[in-house]
Tab-separated table of C-alpha atoms in Angstrom:
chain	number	residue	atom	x	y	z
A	1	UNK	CA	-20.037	11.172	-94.479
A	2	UNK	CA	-22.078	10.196	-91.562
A	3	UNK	CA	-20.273	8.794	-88.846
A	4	UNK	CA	-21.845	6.311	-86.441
A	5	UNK	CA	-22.129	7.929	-82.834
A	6	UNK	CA	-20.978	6.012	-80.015
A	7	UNK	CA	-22.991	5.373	-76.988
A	8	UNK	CA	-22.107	6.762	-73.828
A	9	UNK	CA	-21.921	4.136	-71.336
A	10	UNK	CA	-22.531	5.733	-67.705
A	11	UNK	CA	-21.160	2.837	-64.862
A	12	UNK	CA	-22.139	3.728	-60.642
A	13	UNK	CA	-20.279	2.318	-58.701
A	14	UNK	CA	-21.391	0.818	-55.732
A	15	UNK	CA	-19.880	1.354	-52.379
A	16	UNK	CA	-20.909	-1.043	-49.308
A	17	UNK	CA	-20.775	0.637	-46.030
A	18	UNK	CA	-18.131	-1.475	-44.158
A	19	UNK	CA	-19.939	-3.077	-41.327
A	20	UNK	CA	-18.866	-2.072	-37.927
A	21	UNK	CA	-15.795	-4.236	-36.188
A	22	UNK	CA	-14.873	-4.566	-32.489
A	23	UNK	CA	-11.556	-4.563	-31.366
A	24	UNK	CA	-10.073	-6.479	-28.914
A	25	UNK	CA	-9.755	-3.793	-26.641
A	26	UNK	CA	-13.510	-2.720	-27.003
A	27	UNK	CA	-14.248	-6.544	-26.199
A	28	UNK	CA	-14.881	-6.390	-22.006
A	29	UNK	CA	-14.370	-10.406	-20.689
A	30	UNK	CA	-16.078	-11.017	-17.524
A	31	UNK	CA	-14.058	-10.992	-14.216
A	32	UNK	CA	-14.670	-14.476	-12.525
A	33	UNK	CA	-16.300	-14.254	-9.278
A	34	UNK	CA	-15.716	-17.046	-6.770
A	35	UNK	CA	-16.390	-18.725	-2.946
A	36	UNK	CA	-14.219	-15.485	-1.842
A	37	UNK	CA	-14.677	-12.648	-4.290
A	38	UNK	CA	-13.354	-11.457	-7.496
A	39	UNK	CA	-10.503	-13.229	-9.138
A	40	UNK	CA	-8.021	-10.816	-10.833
A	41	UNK	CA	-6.550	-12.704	-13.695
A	42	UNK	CA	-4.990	-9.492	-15.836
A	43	UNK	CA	-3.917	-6.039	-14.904
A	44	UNK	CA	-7.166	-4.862	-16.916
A	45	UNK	CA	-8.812	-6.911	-14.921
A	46	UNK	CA	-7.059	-5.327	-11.325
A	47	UNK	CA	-7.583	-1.819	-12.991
A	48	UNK	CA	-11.129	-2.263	-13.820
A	49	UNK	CA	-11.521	-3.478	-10.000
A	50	UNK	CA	-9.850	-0.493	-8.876
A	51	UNK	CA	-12.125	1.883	-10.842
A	52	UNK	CA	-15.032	0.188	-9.147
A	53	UNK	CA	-13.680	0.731	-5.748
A	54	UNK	CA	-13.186	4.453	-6.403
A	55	UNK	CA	-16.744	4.877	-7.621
A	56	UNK	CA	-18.597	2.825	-4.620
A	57	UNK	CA	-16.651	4.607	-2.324
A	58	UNK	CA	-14.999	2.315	-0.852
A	59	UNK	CA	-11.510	3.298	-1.203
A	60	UNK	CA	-9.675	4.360	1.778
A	61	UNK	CA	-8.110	7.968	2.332
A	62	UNK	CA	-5.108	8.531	0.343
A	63	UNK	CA	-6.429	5.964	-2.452
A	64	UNK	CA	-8.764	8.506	-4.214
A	65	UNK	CA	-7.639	7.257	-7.775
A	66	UNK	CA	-7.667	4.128	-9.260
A	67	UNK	CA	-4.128	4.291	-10.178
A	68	UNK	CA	-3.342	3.906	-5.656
A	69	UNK	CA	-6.235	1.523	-5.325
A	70	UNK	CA	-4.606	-0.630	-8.196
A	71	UNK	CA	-0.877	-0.355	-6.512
A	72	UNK	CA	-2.055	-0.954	-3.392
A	73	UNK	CA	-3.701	-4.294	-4.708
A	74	UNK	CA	-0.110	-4.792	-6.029
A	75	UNK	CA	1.072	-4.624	-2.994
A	76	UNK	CA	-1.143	-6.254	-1.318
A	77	UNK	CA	-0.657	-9.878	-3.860
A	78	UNK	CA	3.029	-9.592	-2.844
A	79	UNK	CA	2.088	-10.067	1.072
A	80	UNK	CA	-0.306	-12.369	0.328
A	81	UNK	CA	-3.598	-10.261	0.693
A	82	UNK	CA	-6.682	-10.357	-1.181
A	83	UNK	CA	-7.839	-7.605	-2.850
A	84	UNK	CA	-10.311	-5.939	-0.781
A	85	UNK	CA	-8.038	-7.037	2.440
A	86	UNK	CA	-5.183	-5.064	0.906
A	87	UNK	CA	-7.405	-1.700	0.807
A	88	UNK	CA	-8.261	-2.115	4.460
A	89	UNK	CA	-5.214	-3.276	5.526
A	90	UNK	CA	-2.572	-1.285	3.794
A	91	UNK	CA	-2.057	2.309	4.512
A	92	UNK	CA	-0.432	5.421	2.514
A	93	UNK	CA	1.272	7.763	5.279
A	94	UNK	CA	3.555	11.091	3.811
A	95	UNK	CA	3.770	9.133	0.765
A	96	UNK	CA	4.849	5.883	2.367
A	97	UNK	CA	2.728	2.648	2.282
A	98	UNK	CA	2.445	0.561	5.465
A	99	UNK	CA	0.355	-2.170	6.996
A	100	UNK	CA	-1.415	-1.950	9.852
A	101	UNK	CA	-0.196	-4.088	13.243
A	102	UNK	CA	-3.095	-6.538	13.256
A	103	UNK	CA	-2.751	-7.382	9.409
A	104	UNK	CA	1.077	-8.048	9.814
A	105	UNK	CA	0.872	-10.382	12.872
A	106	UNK	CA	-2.219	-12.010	10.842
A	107	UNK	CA	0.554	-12.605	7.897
A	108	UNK	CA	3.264	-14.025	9.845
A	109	UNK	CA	1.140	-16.529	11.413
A	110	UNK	CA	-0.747	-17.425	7.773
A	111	UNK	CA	2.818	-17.930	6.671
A	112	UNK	CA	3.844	-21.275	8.421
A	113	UNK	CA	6.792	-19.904	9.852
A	114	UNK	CA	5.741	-18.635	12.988
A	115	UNK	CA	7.027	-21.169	15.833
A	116	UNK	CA	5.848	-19.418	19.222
A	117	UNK	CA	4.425	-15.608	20.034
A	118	UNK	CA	3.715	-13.642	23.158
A	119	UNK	CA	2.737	-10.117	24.062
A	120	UNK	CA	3.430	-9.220	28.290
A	121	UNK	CA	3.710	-6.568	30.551
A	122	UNK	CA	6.595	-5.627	32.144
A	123	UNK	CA	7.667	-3.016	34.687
A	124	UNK	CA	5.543	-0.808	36.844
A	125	UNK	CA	1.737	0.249	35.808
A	126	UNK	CA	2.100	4.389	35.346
A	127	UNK	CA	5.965	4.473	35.659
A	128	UNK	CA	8.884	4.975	33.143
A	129	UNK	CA	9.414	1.087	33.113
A	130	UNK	CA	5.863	0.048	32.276
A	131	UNK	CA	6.203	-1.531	28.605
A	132	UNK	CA	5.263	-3.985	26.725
A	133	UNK	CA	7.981	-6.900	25.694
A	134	UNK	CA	6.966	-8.942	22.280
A	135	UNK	CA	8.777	-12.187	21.388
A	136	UNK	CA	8.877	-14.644	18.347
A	137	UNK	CA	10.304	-17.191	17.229
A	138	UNK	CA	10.962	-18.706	13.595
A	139	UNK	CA	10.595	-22.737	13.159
A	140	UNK	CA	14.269	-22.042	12.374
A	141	UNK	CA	14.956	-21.225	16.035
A	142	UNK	CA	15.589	-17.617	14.876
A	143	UNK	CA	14.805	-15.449	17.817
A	144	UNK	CA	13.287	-11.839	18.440
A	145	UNK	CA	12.562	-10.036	21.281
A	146	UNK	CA	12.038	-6.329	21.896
A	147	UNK	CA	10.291	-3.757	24.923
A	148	UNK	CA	8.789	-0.607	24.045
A	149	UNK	CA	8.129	1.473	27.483
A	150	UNK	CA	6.604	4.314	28.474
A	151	UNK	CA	10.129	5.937	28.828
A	152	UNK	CA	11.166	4.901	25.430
A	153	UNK	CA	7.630	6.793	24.400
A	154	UNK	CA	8.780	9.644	25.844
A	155	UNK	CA	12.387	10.014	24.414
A	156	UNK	CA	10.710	9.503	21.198
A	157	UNK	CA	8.551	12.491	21.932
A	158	UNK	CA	5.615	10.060	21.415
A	159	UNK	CA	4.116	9.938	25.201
A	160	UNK	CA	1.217	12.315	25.576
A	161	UNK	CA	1.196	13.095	21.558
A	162	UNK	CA	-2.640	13.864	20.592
A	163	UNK	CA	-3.895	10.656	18.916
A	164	UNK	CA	-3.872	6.893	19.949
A	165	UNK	CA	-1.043	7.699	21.848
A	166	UNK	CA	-3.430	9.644	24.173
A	167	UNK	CA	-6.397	7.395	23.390
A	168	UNK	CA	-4.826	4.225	23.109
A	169	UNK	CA	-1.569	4.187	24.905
A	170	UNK	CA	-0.894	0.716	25.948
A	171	UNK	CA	-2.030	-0.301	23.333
A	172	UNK	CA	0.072	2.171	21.025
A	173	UNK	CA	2.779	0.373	23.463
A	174	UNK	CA	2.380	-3.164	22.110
A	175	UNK	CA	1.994	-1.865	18.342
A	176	UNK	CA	5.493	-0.418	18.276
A	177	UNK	CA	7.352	-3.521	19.975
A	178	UNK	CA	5.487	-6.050	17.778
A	179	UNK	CA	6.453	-3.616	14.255
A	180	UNK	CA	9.781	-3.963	15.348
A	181	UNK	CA	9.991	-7.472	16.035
A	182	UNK	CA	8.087	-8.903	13.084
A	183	UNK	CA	10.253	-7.039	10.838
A	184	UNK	CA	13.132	-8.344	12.316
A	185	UNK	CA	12.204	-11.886	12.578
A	186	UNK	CA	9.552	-11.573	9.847
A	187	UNK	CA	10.888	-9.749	7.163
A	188	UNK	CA	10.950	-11.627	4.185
A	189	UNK	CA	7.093	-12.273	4.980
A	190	UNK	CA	6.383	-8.169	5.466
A	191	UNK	CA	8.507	-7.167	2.709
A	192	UNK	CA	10.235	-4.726	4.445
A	193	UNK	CA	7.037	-3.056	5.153
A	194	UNK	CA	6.872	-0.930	8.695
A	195	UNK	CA	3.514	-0.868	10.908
A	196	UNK	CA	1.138	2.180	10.283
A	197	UNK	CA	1.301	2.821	13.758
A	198	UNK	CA	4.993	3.587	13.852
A	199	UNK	CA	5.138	5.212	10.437
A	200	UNK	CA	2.165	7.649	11.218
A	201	UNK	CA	4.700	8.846	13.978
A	202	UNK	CA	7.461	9.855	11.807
A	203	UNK	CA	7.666	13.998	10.646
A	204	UNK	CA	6.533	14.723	7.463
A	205	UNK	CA	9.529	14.926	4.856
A	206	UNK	CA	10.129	17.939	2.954
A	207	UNK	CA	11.632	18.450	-0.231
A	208	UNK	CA	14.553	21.159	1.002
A	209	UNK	CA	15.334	21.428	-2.832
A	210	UNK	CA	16.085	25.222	-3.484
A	211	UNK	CA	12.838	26.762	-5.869
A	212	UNK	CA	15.454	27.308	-8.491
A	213	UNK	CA	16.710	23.707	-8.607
A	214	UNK	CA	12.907	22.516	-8.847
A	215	UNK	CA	11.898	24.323	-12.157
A	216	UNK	CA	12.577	23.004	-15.533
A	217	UNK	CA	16.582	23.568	-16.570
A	218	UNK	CA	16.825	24.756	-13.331
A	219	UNK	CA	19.260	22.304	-12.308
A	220	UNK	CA	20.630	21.755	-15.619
A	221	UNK	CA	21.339	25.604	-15.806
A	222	UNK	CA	22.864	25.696	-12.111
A	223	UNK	CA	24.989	22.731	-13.289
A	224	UNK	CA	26.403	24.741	-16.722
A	225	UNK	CA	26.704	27.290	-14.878
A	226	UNK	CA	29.345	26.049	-12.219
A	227	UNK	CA	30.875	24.026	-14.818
A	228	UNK	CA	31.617	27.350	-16.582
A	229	UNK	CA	33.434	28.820	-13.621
């Protein structure tokens, strides 16, 4: 008995190539640019900024990577800076950021709160006593005044140090009695922050942290170790 064959039925299949989607993160949206500059609206946006300073060149010493030039724009929004006035403004000294004399007076007076300032001599030109004496005054009627001298220079084994304070000595002067009394008058405007000028003149720290302490379980094992005795 003959028995009817059955067809073979081949099917292809076809496969589309699935077309190509962007992500949101691939999508780049344009940083506005206004009457003073770039307007940071995102941390992408302050990060992409900061990679831009690093590769123009731009950045100042100590802010190499995009990761400082991004804090210090960080910090620089808390005072009240702009972006590019926070890199030239802002310093990194042993690990310590700091603004620079100029830029701090500059902030107190943009902040409204500033009711009177003066900078004068006082005491003898070339002596011990020859200083400089800073006072301000908050529209509060909070009150600072403070005198850094040529004496106080030297107990502070500042007078005669290579740098400004060879260069630049009266002025060096001025710089460390205004830091002092803007931060004391001033601080909730500076943050806390101390001058460059004075920071620059403290000694490097040094992690006294014994080698053995410093490597990994180090501690951990020193700690076991006592507990076990």
């Amino acid at each position: 008995m003959n028995t009817a064959e059955t067809p073979t039925v081949t099917s292809t299949a076809v496969v589309e190539t699935p077309k190509s989607v962007t992500t949101p993160a691939q999508i780049k949206t344009p940083i506005n640019f206004g009457a003073q500059g770039v307007k940071l609206a995102s941390l992408e946006d302050a990060f992409r900024f900061a990679n831009a300073i690093v590769a123009s060149g731009f950045a100042p010493r100590g802010m190499e990577k995009a990761e400082a030039v991004l804090v210090a724009i960080q910090l620089g929004a808390e005072l009240g800076l702009t972006p590019m006035a926070a890199l030239q403004n802002t310093a990194v000294i042993n690990g310590r950021p700091a603004i620079y004399g100029d830029a701090a007076l500059a902030l107190v007076r943009a902040s409204g709160l500033l009711e009177s300032f003066s900078e004068e001599e006082v005491g003898e030109a070339g002596k011990d006593s020859f200083g400089i004496r800073v006072t301000a005054t908050r529209r509060d009627g909070s009150k600072g005044c403070e005198t850094f001298t040529i004496g106080d220079a030297k107990a502070a084994k500042l007078w005669g140090k290579a740098g400004p304070w060879t260069d630049y000595p009266r002025r060096m002067l001025k710089f460390r009695a205004r830091g002092f009394v803007l931060r004391d008058v001033f601080g909730d405007v500076l943050k806390g922050l101390r001058t460059a000028e004075e920071v620059r003149d403290y000694p490097e720290e040094r992690n006294v942290t014994p080698l053995a302490e410093k490597v990994s379980g180090g501690l951990t094992a020193a700690l076991t170790q006592g507990g076990a005795t």
